[in-house]
Tab-separated table of C-alpha atoms in Angstrom:
chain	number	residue	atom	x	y	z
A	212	UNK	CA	13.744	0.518	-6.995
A	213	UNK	CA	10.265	1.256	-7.050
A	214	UNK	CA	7.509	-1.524	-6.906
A	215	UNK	CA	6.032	-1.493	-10.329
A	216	UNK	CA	7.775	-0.135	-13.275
A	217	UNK	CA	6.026	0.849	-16.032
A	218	UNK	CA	7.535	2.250	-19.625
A	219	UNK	CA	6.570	5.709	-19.669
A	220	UNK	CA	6.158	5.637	-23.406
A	221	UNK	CA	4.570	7.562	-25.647
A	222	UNK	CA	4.148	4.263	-27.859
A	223	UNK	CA	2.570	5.310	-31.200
A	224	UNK	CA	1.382	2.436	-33.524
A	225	UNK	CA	-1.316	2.894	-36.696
A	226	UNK	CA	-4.561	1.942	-36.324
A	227	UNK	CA	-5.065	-2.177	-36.839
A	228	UNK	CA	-1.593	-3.043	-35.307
A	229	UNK	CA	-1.591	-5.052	-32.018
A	230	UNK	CA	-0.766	-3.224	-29.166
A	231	UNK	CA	1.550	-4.971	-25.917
A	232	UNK	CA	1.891	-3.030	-22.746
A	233	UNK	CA	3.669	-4.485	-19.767
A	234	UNK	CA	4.506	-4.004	-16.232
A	235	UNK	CA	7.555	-5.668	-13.861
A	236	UNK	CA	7.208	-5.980	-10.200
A	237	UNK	CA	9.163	-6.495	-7.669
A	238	UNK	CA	6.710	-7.523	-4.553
A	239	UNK	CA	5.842	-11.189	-4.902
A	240	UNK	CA	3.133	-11.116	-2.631
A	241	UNK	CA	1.217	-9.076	-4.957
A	242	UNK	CA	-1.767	-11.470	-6.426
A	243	UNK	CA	-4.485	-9.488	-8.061
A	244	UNK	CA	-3.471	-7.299	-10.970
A	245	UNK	CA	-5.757	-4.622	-12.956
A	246	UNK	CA	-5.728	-2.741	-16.051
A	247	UNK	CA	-7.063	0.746	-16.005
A	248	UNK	CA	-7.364	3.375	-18.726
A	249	UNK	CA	-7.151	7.279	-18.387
A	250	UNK	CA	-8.173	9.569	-21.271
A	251	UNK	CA	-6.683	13.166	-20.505
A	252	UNK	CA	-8.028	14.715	-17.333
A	253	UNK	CA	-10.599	11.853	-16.281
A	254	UNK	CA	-10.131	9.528	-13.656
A	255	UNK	CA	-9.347	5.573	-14.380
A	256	UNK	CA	-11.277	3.647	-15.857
A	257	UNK	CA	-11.221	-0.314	-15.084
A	258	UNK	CA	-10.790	-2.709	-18.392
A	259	UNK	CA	-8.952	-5.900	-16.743
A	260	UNK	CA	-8.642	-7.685	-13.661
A	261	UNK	CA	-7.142	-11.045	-12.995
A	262	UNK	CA	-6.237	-12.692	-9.173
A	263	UNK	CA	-3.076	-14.837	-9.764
A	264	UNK	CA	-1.217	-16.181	-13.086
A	265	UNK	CA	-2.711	-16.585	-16.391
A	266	UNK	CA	-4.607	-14.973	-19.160
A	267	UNK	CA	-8.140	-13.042	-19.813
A	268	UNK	CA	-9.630	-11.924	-22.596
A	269	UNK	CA	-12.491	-9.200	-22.860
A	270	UNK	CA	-13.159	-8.508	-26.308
A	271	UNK	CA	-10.002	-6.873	-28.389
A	272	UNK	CA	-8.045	-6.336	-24.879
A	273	UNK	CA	-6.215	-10.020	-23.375
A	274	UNK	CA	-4.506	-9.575	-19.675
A	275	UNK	CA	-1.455	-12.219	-18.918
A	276	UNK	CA	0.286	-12.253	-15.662
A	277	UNK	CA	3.328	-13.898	-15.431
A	278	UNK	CA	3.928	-14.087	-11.432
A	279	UNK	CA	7.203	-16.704	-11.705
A	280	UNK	CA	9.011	-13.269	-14.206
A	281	UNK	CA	7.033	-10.409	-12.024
A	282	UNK	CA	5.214	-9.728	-15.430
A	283	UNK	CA	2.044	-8.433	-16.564
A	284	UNK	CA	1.203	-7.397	-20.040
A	285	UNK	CA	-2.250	-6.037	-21.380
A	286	UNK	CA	-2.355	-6.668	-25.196
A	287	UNK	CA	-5.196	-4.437	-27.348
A	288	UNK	CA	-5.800	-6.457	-30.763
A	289	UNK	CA	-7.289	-4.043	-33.993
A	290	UNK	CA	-6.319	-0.949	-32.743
A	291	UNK	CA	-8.638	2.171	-32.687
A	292	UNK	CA	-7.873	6.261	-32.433
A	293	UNK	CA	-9.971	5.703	-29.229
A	294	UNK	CA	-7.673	3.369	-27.779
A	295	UNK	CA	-5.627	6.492	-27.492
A	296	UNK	CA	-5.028	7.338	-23.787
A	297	UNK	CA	-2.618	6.502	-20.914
A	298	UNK	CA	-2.995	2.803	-19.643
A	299	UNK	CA	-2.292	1.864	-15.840
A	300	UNK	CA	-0.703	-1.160	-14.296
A	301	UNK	CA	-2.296	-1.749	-10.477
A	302	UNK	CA	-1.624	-4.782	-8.116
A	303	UNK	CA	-2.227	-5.330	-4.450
A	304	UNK	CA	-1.547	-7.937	-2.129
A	305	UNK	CA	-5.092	-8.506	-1.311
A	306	UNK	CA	-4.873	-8.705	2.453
A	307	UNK	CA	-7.551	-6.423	4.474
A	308	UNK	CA	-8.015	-3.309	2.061
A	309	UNK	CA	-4.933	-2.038	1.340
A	310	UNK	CA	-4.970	-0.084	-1.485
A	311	UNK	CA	-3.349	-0.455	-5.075
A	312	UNK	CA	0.322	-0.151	-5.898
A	313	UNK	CA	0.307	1.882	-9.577
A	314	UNK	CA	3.349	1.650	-12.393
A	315	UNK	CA	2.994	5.338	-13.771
A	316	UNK	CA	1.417	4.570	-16.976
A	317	UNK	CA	2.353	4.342	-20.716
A	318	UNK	CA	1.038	7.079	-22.768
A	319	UNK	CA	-0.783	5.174	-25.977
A	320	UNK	CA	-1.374	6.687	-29.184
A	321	UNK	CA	-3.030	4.999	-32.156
A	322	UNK	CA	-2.462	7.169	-35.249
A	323	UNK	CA	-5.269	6.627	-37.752
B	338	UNK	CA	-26.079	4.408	-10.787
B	339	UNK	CA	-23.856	7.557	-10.711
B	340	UNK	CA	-20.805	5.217	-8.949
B	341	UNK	CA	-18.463	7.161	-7.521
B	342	UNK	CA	-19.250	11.127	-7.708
B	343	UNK	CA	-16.419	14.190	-6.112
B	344	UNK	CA	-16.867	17.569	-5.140
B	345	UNK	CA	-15.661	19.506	-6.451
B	346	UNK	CA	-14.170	19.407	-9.690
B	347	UNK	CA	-11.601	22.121	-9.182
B	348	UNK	CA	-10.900	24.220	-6.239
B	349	UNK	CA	-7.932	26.883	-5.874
B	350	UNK	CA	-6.661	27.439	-2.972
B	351	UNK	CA	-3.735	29.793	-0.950
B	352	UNK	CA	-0.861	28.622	1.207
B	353	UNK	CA	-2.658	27.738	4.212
B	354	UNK	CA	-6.308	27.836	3.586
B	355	UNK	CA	-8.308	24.592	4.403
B	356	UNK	CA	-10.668	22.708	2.198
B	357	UNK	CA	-12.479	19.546	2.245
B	358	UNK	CA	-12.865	16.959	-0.730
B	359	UNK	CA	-16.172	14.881	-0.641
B	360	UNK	CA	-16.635	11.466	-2.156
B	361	UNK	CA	-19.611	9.338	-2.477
B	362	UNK	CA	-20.509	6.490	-3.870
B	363	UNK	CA	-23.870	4.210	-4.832
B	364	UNK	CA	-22.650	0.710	-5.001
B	365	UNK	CA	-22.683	-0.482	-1.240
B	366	UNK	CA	-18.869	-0.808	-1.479
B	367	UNK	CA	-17.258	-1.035	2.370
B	368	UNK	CA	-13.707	0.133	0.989
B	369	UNK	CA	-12.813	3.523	0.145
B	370	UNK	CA	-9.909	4.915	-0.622
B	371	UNK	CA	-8.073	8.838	-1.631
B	372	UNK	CA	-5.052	8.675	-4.165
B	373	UNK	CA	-3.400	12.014	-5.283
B	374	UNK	CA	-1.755	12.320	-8.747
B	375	UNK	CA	0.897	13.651	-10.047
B	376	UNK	CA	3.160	13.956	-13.320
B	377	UNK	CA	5.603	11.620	-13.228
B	378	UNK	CA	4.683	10.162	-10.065
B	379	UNK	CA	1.511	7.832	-10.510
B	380	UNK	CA	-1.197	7.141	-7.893
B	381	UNK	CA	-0.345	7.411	-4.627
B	382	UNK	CA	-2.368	6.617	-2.039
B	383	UNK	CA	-3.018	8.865	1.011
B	384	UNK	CA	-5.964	7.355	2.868
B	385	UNK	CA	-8.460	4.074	3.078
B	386	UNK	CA	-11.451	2.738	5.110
B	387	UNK	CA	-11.929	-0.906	5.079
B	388	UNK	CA	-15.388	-0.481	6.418
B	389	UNK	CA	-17.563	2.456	8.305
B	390	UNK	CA	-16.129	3.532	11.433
B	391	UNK	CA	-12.533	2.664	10.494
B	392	UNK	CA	-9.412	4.529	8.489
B	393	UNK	CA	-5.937	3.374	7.685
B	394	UNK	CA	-2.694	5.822	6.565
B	395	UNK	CA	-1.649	5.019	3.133
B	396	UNK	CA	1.736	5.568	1.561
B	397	UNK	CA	1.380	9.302	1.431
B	398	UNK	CA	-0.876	10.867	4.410
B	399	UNK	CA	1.351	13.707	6.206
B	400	UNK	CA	-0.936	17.202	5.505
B	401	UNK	CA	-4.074	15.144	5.701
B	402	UNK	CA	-7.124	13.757	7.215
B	403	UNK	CA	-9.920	11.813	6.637
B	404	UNK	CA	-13.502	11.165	7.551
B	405	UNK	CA	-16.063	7.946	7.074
B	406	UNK	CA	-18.853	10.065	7.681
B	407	UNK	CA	-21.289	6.827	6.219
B	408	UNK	CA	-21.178	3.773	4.339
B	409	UNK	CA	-21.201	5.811	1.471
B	410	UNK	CA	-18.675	8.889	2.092
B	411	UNK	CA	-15.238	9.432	2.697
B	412	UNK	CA	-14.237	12.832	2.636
B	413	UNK	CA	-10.415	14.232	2.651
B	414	UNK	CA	-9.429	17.781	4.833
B	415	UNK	CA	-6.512	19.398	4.134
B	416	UNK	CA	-6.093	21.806	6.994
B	417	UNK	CA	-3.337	23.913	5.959
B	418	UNK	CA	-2.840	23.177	2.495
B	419	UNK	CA	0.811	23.966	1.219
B	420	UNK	CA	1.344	24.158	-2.595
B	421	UNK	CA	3.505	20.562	-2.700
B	422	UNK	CA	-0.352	19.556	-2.671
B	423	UNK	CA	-1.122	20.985	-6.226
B	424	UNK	CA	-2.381	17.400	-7.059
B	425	UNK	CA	-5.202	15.958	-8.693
B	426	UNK	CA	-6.883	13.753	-6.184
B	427	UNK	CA	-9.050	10.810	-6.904
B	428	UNK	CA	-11.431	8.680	-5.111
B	429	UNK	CA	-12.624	5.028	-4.973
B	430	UNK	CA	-13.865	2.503	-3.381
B	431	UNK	CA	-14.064	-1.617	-3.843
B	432	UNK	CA	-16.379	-4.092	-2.392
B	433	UNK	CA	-14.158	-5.409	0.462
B	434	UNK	CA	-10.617	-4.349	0.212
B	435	UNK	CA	-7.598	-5.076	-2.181
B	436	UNK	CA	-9.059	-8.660	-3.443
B	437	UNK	CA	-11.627	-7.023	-5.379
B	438	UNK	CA	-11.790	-4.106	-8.110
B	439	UNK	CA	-11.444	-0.710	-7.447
B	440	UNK	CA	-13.686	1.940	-9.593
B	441	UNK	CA	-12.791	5.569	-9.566
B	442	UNK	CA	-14.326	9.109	-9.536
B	443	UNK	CA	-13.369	11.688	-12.060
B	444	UNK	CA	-11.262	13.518	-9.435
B	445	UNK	CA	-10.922	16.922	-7.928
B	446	UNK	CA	-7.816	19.344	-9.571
B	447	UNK	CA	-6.523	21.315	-6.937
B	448	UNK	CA	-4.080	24.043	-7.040
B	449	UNK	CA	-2.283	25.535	-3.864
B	450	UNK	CA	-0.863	29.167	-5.070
């Protein structure tokens, strides 16, 4: 079973709707969890970060972690055609500098 | 600030041929970091450096090396690249380690024919 697992998607919703993604893990000494976006053939772009359970809200896009489940969820409110892109799950244990664990990504695309 | 900035953007190369991948960035980050990707796969890492002078194995580091040459590069050698490296490779770096965010470069497509 691989650390993070991640729905693949695509996940196709019109433009307005709300938009959940989510990630399960399986390592609970993970304790700092990040959003990233990725439009085709860039490199990742950071939109959330939260240490521990709880929510955060940046504008339209709210981060909950759920550490009791193994659950993370990013969820985009009034959804926009550049919204479109693939979102990344990340988490790391925070000890020293290890790097991030990834789930693969959903593929995200907001039809106008 | 430019942030994090690779060299180059693409690069093909043939079964055995060596090539190194630069990375730099402007933030005064200690951490660095290579991760390779690939379809179906995610990020991977292959290589960190908590700090100048010093550089870890990640989850993915056989064909590879790596160099701190400063506080602000990291490069990544692949002596005798083999095409199961046909990856797109991406580099970051945080402020000290996994408790703090990570920001990325736009990442270097490599083919091995």
């Amino acid at each position: 079973q691989k650390e993070v697992e991640q729905d693949p998607g695509p996940l196709s919703v019109p433009e307005g709707a709300i938009v959940s993604l989510n990630c399960t893990y399986s390592n609970s000494a993970f304790q700092y969890f990040m959003w990233y976006r990725q439009y085709s053939r860039k490199g990742p772009e950071l939109l959330m970060y939260t240490y521990s359970s709880g929510n955060k809200e940046d504008g339209r896009f709210t981060a909950q972690v759920d550490k009791s489940s193994k659950y993370i969820s990013l969820f985009i409110r009034d959804s926009q055609p550049s919204d479109s892109a693939t979102y990344l799950c990340a988490m790391s244990v925070g000890g020293g500098a290890d790097g991030l664990t990834f789930g693969k990504g959903t593929h995200l695309i907001i039809q106008p | 600030n430019a942030g994090v900035t690779q060299t180059p953007k693409f690069q093909v190369l043939k079964t055995g041929q060596s090539m190194t991948l630069q990375c730099a960035q402007d933030m005064n980050h200690n951490s660095m970091y290579w991760y390779r990707q690939d379809p179906g796969m995610g990020l991977r890492l292959i290589y960190y450096s908590a700090s100048e002078g010093t550089t870890d194995k990640g989850e993915v580091p056989n064909g590879y090396n790596v160099s701190r040459l400063n506080k602000r590069e990291f490069s990544l050698r692949l002596e005798s690249a083999a095409p199961s490296q046909t990856s797109v490779y991406f580099c970051a770096s945080s402020l000290a380690g996994g408790r703090n965010e990570q920001f990325f470069g736009p990442g270097t497509r490599l083919t091995v024919l």
